[in-house]
Coordinates of C-alpha atoms in Angstrom, one line a residue:
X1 CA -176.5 87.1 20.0
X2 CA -177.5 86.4 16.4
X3 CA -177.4 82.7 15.3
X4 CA -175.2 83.5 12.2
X5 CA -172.2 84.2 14.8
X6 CA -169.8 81.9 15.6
X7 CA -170.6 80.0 19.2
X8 CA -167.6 79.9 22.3
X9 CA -166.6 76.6 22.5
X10 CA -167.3 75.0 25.9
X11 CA -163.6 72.6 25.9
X12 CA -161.8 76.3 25.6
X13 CA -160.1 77.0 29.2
X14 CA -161.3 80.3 31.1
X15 CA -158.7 83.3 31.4
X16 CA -158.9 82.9 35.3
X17 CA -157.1 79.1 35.0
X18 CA -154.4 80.1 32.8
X19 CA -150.6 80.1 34.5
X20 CA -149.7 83.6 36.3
X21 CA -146.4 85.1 36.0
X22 CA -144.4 85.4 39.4
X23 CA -143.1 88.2 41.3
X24 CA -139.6 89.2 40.0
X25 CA -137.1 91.5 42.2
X26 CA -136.1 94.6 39.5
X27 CA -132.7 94.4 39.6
X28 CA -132.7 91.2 39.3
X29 CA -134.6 91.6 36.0
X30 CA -132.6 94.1 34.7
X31 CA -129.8 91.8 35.5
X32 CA -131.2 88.7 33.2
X33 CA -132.7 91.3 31.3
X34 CA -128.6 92.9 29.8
X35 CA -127.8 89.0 30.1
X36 CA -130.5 87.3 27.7
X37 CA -130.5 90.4 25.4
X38 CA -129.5 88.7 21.9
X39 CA -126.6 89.5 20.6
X40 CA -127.4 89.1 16.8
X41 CA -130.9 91.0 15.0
X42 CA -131.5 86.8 13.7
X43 CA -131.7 85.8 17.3
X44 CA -133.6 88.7 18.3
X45 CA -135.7 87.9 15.2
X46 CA -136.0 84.1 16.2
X47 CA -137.0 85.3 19.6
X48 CA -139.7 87.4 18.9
X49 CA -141.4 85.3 16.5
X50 CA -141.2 82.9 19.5
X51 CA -142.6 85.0 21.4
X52 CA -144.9 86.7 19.3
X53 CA -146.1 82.7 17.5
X54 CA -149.8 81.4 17.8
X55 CA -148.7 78.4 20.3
X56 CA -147.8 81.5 23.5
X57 CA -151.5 82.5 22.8
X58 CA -153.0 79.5 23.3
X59 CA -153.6 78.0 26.3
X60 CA -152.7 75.0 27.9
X61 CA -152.6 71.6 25.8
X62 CA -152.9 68.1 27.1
X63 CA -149.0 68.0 26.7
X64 CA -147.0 69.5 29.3
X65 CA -145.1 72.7 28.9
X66 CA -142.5 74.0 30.5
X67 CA -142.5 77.1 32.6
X68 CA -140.7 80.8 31.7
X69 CA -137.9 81.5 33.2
X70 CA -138.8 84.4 35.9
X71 CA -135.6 86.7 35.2
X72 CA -136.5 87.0 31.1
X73 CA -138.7 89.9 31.2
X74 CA -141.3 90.7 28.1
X75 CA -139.5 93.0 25.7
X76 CA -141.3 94.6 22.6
X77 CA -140.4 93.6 18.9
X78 CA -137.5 96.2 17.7
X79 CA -137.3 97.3 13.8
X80 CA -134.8 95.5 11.5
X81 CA -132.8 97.4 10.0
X82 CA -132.7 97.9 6.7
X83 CA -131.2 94.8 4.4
X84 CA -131.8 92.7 7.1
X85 CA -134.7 89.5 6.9
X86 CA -135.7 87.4 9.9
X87 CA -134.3 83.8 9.6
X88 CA -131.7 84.9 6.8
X89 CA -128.3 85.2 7.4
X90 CA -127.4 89.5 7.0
X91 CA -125.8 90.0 3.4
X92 CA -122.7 92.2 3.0
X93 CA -123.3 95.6 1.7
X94 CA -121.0 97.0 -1.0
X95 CA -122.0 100.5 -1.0
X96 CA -123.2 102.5 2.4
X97 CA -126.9 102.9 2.4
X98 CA -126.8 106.4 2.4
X99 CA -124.3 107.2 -0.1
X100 CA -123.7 111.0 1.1
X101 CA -123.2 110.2 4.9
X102 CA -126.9 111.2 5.6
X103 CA -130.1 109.6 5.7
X104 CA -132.4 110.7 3.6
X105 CA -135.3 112.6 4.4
X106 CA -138.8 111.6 4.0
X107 CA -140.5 112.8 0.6
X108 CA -142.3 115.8 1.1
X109 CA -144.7 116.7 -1.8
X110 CA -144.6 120.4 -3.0
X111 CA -146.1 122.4 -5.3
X112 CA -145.2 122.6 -8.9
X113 CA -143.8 125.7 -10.5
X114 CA -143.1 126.0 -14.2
X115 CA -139.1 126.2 -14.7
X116 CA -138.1 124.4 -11.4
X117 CA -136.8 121.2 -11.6
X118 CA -138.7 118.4 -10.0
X119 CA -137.7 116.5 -6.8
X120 CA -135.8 113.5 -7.6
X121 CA -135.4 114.6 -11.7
X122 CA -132.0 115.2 -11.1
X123 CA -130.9 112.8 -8.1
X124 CA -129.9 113.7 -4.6
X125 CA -130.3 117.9 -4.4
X126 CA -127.5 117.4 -2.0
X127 CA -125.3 115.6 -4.6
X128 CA -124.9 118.9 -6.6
X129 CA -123.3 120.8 -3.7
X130 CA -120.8 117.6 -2.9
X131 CA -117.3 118.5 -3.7
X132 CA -115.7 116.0 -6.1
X133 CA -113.2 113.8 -4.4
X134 CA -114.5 113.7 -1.2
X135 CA -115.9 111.0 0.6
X136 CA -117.9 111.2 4.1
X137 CA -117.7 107.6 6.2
X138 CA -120.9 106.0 7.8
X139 CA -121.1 107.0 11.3
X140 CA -119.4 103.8 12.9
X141 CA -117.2 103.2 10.0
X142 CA -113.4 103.5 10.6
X143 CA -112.1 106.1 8.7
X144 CA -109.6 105.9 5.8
X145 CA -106.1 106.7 5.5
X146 CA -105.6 110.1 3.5
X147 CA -105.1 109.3 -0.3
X148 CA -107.4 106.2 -0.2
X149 CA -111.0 105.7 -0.9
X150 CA -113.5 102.4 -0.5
X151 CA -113.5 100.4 -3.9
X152 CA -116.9 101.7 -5.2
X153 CA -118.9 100.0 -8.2
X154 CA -118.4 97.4 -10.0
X155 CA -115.1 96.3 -8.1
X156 CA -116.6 96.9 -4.3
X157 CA -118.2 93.5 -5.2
X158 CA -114.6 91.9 -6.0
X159 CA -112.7 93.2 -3.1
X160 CA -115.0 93.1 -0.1
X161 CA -113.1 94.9 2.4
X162 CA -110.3 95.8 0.6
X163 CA -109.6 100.1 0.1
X164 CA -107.7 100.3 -3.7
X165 CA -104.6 102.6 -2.7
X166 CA -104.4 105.8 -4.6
X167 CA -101.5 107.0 -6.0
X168 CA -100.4 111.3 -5.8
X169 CA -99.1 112.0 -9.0
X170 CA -95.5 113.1 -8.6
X171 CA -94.8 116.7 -9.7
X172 CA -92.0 117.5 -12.3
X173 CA -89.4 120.1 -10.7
X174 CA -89.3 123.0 -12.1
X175 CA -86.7 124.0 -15.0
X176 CA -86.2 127.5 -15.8
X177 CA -86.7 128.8 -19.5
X178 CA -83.1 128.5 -21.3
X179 CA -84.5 131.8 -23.4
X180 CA -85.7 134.2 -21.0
X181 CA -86.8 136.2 -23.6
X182 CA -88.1 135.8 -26.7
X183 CA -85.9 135.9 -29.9
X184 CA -85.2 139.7 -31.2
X185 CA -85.8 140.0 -35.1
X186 CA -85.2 142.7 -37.6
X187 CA -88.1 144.2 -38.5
X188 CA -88.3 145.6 -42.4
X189 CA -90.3 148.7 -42.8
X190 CA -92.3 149.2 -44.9
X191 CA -93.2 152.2 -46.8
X192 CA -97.4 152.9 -46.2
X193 CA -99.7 155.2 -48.0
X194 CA -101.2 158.1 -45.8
X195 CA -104.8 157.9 -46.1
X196 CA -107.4 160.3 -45.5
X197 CA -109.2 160.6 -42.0
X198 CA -112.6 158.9 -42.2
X199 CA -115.2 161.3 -43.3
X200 CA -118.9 160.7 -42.1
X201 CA -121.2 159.5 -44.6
X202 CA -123.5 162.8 -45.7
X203 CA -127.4 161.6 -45.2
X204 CA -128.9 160.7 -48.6
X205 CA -131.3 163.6 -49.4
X206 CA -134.6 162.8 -50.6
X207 CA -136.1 164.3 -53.4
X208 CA -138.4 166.8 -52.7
X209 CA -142.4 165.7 -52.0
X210 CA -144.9 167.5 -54.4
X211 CA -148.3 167.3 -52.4
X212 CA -150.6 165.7 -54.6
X213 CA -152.8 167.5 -56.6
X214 CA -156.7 167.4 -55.7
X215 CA -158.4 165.4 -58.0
X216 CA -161.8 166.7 -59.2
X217 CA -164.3 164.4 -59.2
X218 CA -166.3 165.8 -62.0
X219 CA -162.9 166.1 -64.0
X220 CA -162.3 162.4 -62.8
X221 CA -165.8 161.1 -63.9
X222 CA -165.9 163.0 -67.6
X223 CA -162.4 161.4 -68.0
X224 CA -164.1 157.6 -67.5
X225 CA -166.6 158.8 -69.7
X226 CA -164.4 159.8 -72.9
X227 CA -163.0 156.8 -72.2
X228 CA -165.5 154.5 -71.8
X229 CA -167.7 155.9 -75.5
X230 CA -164.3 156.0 -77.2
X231 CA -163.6 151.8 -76.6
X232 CA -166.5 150.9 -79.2
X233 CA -165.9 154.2 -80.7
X234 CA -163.0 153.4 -81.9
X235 CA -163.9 149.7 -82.7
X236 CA -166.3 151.0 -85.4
X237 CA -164.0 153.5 -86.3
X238 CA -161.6 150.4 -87.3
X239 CA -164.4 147.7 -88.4
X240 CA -165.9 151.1 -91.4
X241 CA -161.8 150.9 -92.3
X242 CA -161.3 147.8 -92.9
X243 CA -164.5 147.8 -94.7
X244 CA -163.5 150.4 -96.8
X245 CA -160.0 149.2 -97.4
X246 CA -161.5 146.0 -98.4
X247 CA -163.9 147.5 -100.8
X248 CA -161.3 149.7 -102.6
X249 CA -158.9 147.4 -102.7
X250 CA -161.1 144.8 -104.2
X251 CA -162.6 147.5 -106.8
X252 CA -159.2 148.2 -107.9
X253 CA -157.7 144.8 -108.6
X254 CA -161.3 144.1 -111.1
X255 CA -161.1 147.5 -112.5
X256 CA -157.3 146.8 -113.5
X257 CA -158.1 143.4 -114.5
X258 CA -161.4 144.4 -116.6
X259 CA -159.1 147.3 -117.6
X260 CA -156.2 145.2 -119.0
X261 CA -158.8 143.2 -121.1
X262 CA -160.5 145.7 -122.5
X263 CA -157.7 148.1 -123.4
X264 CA -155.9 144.7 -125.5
X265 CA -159.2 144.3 -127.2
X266 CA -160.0 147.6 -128.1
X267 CA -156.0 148.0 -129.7
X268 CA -156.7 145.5 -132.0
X269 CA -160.1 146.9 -133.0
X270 CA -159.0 150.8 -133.0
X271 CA -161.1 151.6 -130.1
X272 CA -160.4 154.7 -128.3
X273 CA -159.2 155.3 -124.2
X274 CA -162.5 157.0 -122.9
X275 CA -164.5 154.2 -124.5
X276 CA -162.8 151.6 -122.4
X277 CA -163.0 153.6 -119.4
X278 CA -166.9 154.1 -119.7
X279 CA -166.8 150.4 -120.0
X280 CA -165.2 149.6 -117.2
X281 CA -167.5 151.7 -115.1
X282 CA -170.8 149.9 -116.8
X283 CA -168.4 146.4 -115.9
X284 CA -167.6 147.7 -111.8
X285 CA -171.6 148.7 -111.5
X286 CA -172.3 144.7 -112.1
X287 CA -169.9 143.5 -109.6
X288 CA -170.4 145.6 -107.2
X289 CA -172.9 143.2 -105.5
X290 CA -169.7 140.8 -105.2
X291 CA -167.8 143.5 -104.1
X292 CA -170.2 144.3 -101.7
X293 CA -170.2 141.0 -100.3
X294 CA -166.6 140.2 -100.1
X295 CA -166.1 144.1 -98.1
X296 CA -168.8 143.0 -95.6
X297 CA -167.4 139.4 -94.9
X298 CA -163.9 140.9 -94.3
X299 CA -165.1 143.8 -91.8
X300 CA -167.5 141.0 -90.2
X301 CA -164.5 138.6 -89.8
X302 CA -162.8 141.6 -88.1
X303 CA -165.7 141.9 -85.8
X304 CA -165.5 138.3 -84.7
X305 CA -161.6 138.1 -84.0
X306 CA -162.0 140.9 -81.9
X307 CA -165.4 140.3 -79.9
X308 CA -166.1 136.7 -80.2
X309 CA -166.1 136.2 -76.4
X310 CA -169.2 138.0 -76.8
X311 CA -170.9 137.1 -80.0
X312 CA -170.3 133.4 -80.2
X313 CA -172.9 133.4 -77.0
X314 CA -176.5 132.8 -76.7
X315 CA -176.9 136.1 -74.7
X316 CA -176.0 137.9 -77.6
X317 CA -178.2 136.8 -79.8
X318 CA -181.5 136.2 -77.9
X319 CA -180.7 138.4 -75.0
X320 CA -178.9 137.8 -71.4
X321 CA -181.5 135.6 -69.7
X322 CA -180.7 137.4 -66.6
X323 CA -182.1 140.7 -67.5
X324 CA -186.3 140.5 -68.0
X325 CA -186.8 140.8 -71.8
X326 CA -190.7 141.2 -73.0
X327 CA -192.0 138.4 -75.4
X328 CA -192.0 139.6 -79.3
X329 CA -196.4 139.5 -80.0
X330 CA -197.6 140.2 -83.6
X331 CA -199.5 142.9 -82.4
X332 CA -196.2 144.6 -81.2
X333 CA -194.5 143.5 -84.6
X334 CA -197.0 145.3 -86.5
X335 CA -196.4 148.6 -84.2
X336 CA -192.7 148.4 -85.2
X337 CA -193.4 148.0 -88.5
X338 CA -196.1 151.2 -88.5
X339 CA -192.8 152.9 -86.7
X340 CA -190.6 152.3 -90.1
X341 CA -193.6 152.7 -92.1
X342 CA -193.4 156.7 -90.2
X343 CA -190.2 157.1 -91.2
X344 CA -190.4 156.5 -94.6
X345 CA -193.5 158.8 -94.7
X346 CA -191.1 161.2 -93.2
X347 CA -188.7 161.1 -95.9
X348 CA -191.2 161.5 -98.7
X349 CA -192.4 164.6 -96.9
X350 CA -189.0 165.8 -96.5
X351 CA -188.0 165.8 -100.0
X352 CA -191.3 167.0 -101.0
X353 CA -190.5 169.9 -98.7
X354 CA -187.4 170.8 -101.0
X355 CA -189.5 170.4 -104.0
X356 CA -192.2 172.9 -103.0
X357 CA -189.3 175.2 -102.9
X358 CA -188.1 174.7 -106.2
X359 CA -184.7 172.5 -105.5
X360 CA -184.4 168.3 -105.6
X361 CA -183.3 166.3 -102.8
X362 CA -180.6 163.8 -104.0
X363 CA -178.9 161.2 -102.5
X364 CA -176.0 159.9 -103.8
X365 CA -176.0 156.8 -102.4
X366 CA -179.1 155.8 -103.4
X367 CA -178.8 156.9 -106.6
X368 CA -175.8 154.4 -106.4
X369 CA -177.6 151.5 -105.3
X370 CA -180.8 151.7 -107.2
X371 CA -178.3 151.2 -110.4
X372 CA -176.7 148.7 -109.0
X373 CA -179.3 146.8 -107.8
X374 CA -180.0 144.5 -110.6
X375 CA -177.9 141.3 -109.7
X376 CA -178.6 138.5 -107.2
X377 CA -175.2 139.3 -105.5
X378 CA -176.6 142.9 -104.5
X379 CA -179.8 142.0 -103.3
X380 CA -178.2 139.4 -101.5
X381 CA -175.9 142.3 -99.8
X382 CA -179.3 144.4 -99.3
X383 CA -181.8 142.3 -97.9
X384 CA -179.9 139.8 -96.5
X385 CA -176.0 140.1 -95.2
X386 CA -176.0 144.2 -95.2
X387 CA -179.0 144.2 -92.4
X388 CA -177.5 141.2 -90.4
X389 CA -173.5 142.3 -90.4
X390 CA -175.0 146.1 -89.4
X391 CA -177.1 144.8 -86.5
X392 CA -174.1 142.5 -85.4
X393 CA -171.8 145.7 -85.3
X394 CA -174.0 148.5 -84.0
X395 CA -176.6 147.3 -81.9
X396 CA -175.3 143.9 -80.9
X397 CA -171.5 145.4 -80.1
X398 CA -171.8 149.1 -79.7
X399 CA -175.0 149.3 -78.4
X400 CA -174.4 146.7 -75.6
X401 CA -170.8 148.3 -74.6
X402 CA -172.7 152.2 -73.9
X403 CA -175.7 150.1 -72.0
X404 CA -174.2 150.6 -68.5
X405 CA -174.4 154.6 -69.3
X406 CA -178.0 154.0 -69.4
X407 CA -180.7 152.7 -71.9
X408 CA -181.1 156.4 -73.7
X409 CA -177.7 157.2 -73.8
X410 CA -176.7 154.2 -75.5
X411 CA -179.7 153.8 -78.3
X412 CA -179.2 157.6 -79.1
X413 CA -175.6 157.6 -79.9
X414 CA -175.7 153.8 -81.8
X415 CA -178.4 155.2 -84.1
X416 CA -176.2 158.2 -84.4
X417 CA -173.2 156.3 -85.4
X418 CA -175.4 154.0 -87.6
X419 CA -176.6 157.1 -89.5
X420 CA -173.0 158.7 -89.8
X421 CA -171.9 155.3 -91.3
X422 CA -174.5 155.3 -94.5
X423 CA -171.9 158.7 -95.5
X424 CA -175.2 160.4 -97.2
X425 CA -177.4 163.2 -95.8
X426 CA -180.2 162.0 -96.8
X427 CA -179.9 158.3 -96.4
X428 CA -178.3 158.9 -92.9
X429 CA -181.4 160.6 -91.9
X430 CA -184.0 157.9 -92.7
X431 CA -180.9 155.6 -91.1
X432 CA -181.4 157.4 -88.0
X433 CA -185.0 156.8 -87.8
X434 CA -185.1 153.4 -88.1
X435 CA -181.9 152.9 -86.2
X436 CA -183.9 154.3 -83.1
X437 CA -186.5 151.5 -83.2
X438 CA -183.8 149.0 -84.0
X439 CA -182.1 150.0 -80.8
X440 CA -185.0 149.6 -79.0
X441 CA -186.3 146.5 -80.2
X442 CA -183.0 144.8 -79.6
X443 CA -182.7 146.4 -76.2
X444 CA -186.1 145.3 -74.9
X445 CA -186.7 142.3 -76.8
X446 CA -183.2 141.0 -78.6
X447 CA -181.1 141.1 -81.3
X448 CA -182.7 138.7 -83.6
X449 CA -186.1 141.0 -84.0
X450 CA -184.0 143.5 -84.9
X451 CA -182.9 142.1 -87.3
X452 CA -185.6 140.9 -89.2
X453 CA -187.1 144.6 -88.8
X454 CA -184.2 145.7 -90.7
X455 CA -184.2 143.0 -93.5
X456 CA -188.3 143.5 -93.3
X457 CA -187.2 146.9 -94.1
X458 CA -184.8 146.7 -96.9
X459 CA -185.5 143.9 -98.5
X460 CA -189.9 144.1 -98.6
X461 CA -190.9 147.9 -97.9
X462 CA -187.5 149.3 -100.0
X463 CA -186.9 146.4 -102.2
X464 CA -190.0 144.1 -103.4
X465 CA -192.8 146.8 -103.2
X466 CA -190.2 149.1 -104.5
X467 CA -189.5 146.9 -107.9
X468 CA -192.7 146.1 -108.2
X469 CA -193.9 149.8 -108.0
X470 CA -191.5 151.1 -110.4
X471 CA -192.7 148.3 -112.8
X472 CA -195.6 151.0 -113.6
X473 CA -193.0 154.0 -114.5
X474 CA -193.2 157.2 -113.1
X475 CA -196.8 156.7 -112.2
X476 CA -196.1 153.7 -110.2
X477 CA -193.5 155.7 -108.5
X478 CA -195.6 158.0 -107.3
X479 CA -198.6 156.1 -106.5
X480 CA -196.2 153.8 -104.0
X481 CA -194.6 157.2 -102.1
X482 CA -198.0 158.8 -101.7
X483 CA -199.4 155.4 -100.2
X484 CA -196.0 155.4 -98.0
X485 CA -196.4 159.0 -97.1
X486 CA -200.1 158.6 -96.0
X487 CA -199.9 155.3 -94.5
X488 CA -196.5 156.5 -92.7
X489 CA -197.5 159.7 -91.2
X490 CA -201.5 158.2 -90.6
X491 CA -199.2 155.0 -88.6
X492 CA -197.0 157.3 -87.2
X493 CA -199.8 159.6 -85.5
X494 CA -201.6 156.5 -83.9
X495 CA -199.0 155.0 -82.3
X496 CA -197.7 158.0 -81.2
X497 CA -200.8 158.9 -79.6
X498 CA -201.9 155.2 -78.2
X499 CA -198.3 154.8 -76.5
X500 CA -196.6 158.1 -76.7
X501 CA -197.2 158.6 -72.7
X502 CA -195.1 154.7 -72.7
X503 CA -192.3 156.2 -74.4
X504 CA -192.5 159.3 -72.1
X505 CA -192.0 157.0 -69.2
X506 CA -189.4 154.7 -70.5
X507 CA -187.6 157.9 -71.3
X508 CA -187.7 159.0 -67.7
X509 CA -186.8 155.7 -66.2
X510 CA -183.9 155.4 -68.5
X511 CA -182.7 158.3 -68.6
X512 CA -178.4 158.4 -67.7
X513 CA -176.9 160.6 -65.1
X514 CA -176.1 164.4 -65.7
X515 CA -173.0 164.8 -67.5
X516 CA -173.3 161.6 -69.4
X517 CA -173.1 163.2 -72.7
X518 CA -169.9 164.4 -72.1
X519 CA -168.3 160.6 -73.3
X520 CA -169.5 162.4 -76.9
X521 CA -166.1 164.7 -76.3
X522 CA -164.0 161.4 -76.6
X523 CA -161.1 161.6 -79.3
X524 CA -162.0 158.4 -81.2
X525 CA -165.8 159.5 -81.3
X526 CA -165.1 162.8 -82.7
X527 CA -163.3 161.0 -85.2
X528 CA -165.8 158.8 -86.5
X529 CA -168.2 161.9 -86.6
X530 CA -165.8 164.4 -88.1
X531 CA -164.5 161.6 -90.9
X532 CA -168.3 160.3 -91.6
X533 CA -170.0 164.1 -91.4
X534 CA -167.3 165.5 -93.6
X535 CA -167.7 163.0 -96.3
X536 CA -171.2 163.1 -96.2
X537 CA -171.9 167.0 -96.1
X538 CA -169.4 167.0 -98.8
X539 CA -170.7 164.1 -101.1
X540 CA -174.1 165.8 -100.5
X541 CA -173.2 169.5 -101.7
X542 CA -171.2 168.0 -104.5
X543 CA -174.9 166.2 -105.8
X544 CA -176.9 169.4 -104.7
X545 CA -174.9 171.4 -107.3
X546 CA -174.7 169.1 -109.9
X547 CA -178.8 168.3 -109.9
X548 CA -179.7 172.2 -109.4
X549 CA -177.1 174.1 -111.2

């Protein structure tokens, strides 16, 4: 034994002295057994905690205790029922413990299933199959008269013992109906229209289904491309008419104006009708620098009301920064220049071609400007806002709307258009040189070095060493286009060879797709050719006659 547990005292008595229990006859303790049996659960309570207290357990005291009677047997502890407490008096009960006659069953736990009602979620599942009205007594209970039930509720507390009598309602005797049928009235009739048996409704027929016709795909693809050339087609097309519109209609308000003048002065000084008219011709030439100026602001305006999403952007000046673009070098400045310098070496040769044969090249628009070029207004519109507006429309608008047909496609047909828009053979020639390195410049480098190629070219090669040339006379004139042609074609040749195989490959890598060329077959294109061509092949035989005839 460890020393932590507790020790036997020595004072505490041994099992072996304690008081034995005599010997007791069985009937005679079944005898005092049915007599001492209490007759109340609180004395049956009070005598079991008697029995069951600490003093029984202990042994014997220095007091004297008396001895148990030998006919009261040991009897086990019984359950109290329910609602009853030991050493309370038992309290009335208003309602029956088990209010439908039967005790109730221990819970049993079972398995959920969805969509069955849990146990107790809806009380009693006995009280559901309990007909209304019907009571079942306790087992013990004296049963109640018919037609009377136990006060139940709030009231069972106010009439303990007391059954509220329930009264049968009394039934009325039965009276027969003093109209044992119903009231007979006349009837009117009534006159009805006979209408026509219901016919079924007739199925709504369909109109017939045309199978769809097979769409080529080359058919399909030409179609995009008409349409796609004749969108800035026909935006050229309209920016040359209000050009022109502006130009003539400017033209003839000075003409009628100078006309009015003159034709008052020369009445009072006797002077006759083709005089004033040959005046107002010398008058027009002078003006038509401002005349010039004012057509080229109007179409330009035009221009920028319908594309100035695009213009009004950096990308279209200096090129899309997203696409690579080659820095401009003055070494490749010079090469461009050499280019134009080719060209114009070209046209010398070309109209010295049709002198060999005995006839003169004219063009009448030059003719035209070279008169007129005598005012600041017209060089203004020739070196300066001519170049600029023309870049803006056909290599900064046009050019850029045909670039998703491909790179070749789209510098051919702008220098095309460029040349057709000059209205002069021979002019639209030399236009259609240099309009194919103005394409390309602006393409691979931007539109601002195109630009200043084309004012280079008007305003220096065309205009100052021009002047200055024909300074000298006739021999200054010819001096300046033999340089040109020999510098031209000698430039020409050695760019040509140096970075002709270049050129060769940028063709190849630009080329467009097979069929591209069809978008030439739009309506609005053919239009701007057939209007432009007409005029000019017209204008042109007009000037050949009248120089050779």
């Amino acid at each position: 034994m460890s020393t932590n547990e507790p020790q036997p005292s020595s004072d505490a008595p041994s099992p072996d002295s304690w008081p034995q229990r005599p010997a007791v006859d069985p009937q005679t303790q079944q005898s005092s057994s049915s007599s001492v049996e209490p007759s109340t659960p609180s004395a049956q309570s009070a005598h079991t905690e008697s029995e069951l207290s600490p003093q029984s357990e202990s042994g014997p005291s220095s007091q004297s205790q008396p001895s148990r009677p030998s006919a009261q047997p040991y009897t086990p502890p019984q359950p109290l029922p329910q609602g009853v407490y030991p050493g309370y008096p038992p309290q009335p009960q208003s309602q029956p413990p088990y209010p439908y006659g039967q005790p109730a069953q221990p819970y049993q736990s079972q398995p959920y299933r969805y969509g069955q009602p849990q146990p107790g979620q809806y009380g009693h599942p006995e009280a559901r199959y309990q007909p209304a009205g019907q009571y079942q007594p306790q087992p013990g209970q004296a049963t109640q008269p018919a037609g009377q039930y136990p006060p139940s509720g709030q009231y069972a507390n106010q009439y303990p013992g007391q059954t509220a009598p329930y009264q049968q309602p009394q039934s009325q005797p039965y009276q027969p109906n003093p109209y044992p049928y119903p009231p007979q009235y006349p009837q009117t009739a009534y006159p009805y229209q006979q209408y026509q048996p219901y016919q079924p409704y007739q199925p709504y027929q369909p109109y017939p289904q045309y199978a769809a016709r097979p769409v080529d795909p080359v058919v399909a693809r030409r179609r995009a491309l008409r349409k796609a050339v004749g969108r800035p087609a026909g935006l050229t097309l309209a920016y040359q008419g209000v050009f022109t519109g502006a130009s003539f209609v400017c033209g003839l308000v000075l003409g009628l104006v100078m006309g009015l003048g003159r034709s008052g002065a020369g009445h009072m000084s006797g002077s006759t009708f083709d005089q004033t008219m040959q005046d107002v011709a010398q008058q027009t030439v002078q003006w038509m620098g401002v005349l010039s100026l004012v057509s080229v602001a109007v179409g330009f305006l035009f221009m920028l009301l319908m594309r100035h999403r695009v213009i009004l952007t950096r990308a279209f000046w200096l090129g899309d920064p997203r696409e690579p673009h080659a820095p401009m070098r003055p070494a490749w400045f010079a090469v461009f220049v050499a280019l134009i310098l080719g060209v114009q070496g070209l046209s010398i040769l070309l109209q010295l071609a049709f002198s060999a044969i005995g006839l003169s090249l004219v063009s009448p628009t030059s003719e035209s400007i070279d008169e007129s070029a005598v005012t600041i207004s017209m060089w203004l519109y020739i070196g300066l806002f001519g170049p600029i507006v023309e870049e803006v429309v056909f290599r900064g608008v046009l050019m850029k709307e045909l670039k998703p047909l491909g790179k070749n496609f789209a510098i051919l047909t702008s220098s095309l258009m460029f040349a057709l828009f000059h209205d002069d053979v021979v002019q639209g020639l030399f236009a259609f040189g240099c309009g194919l390195v103005f394409a390309f410049v602006a393409m691979e480098y931007s539109l601002i070095w195109s630009i200043a190629l084309h004012i280079f070219n008007n305003a220096v090669l065309s205009g100052v060493l021009g002047e200055f040339a024909a300074g000298f006379g006739e021999t200054g004139n010819m001096i300046y286009a033999v340089c040109l042609l020999v510098i031209g074609i000698g430039a020409l040749i050695a760019v040509l060879v140096k970075y002709g195989w270049g050129l060769k490959q940028y063709r190849l890598a630009n080329r467009s797709m097979p069929g591209t060329y069809w978008g030439w077959t739009s309506g609005l294109f053919l239009t701007f050719v057939i209007l432009n061509g007409g005029y000019a092949l017209l204008s042109f035989v007009t000037a050949m006659i009248s120089a050779n005839g």
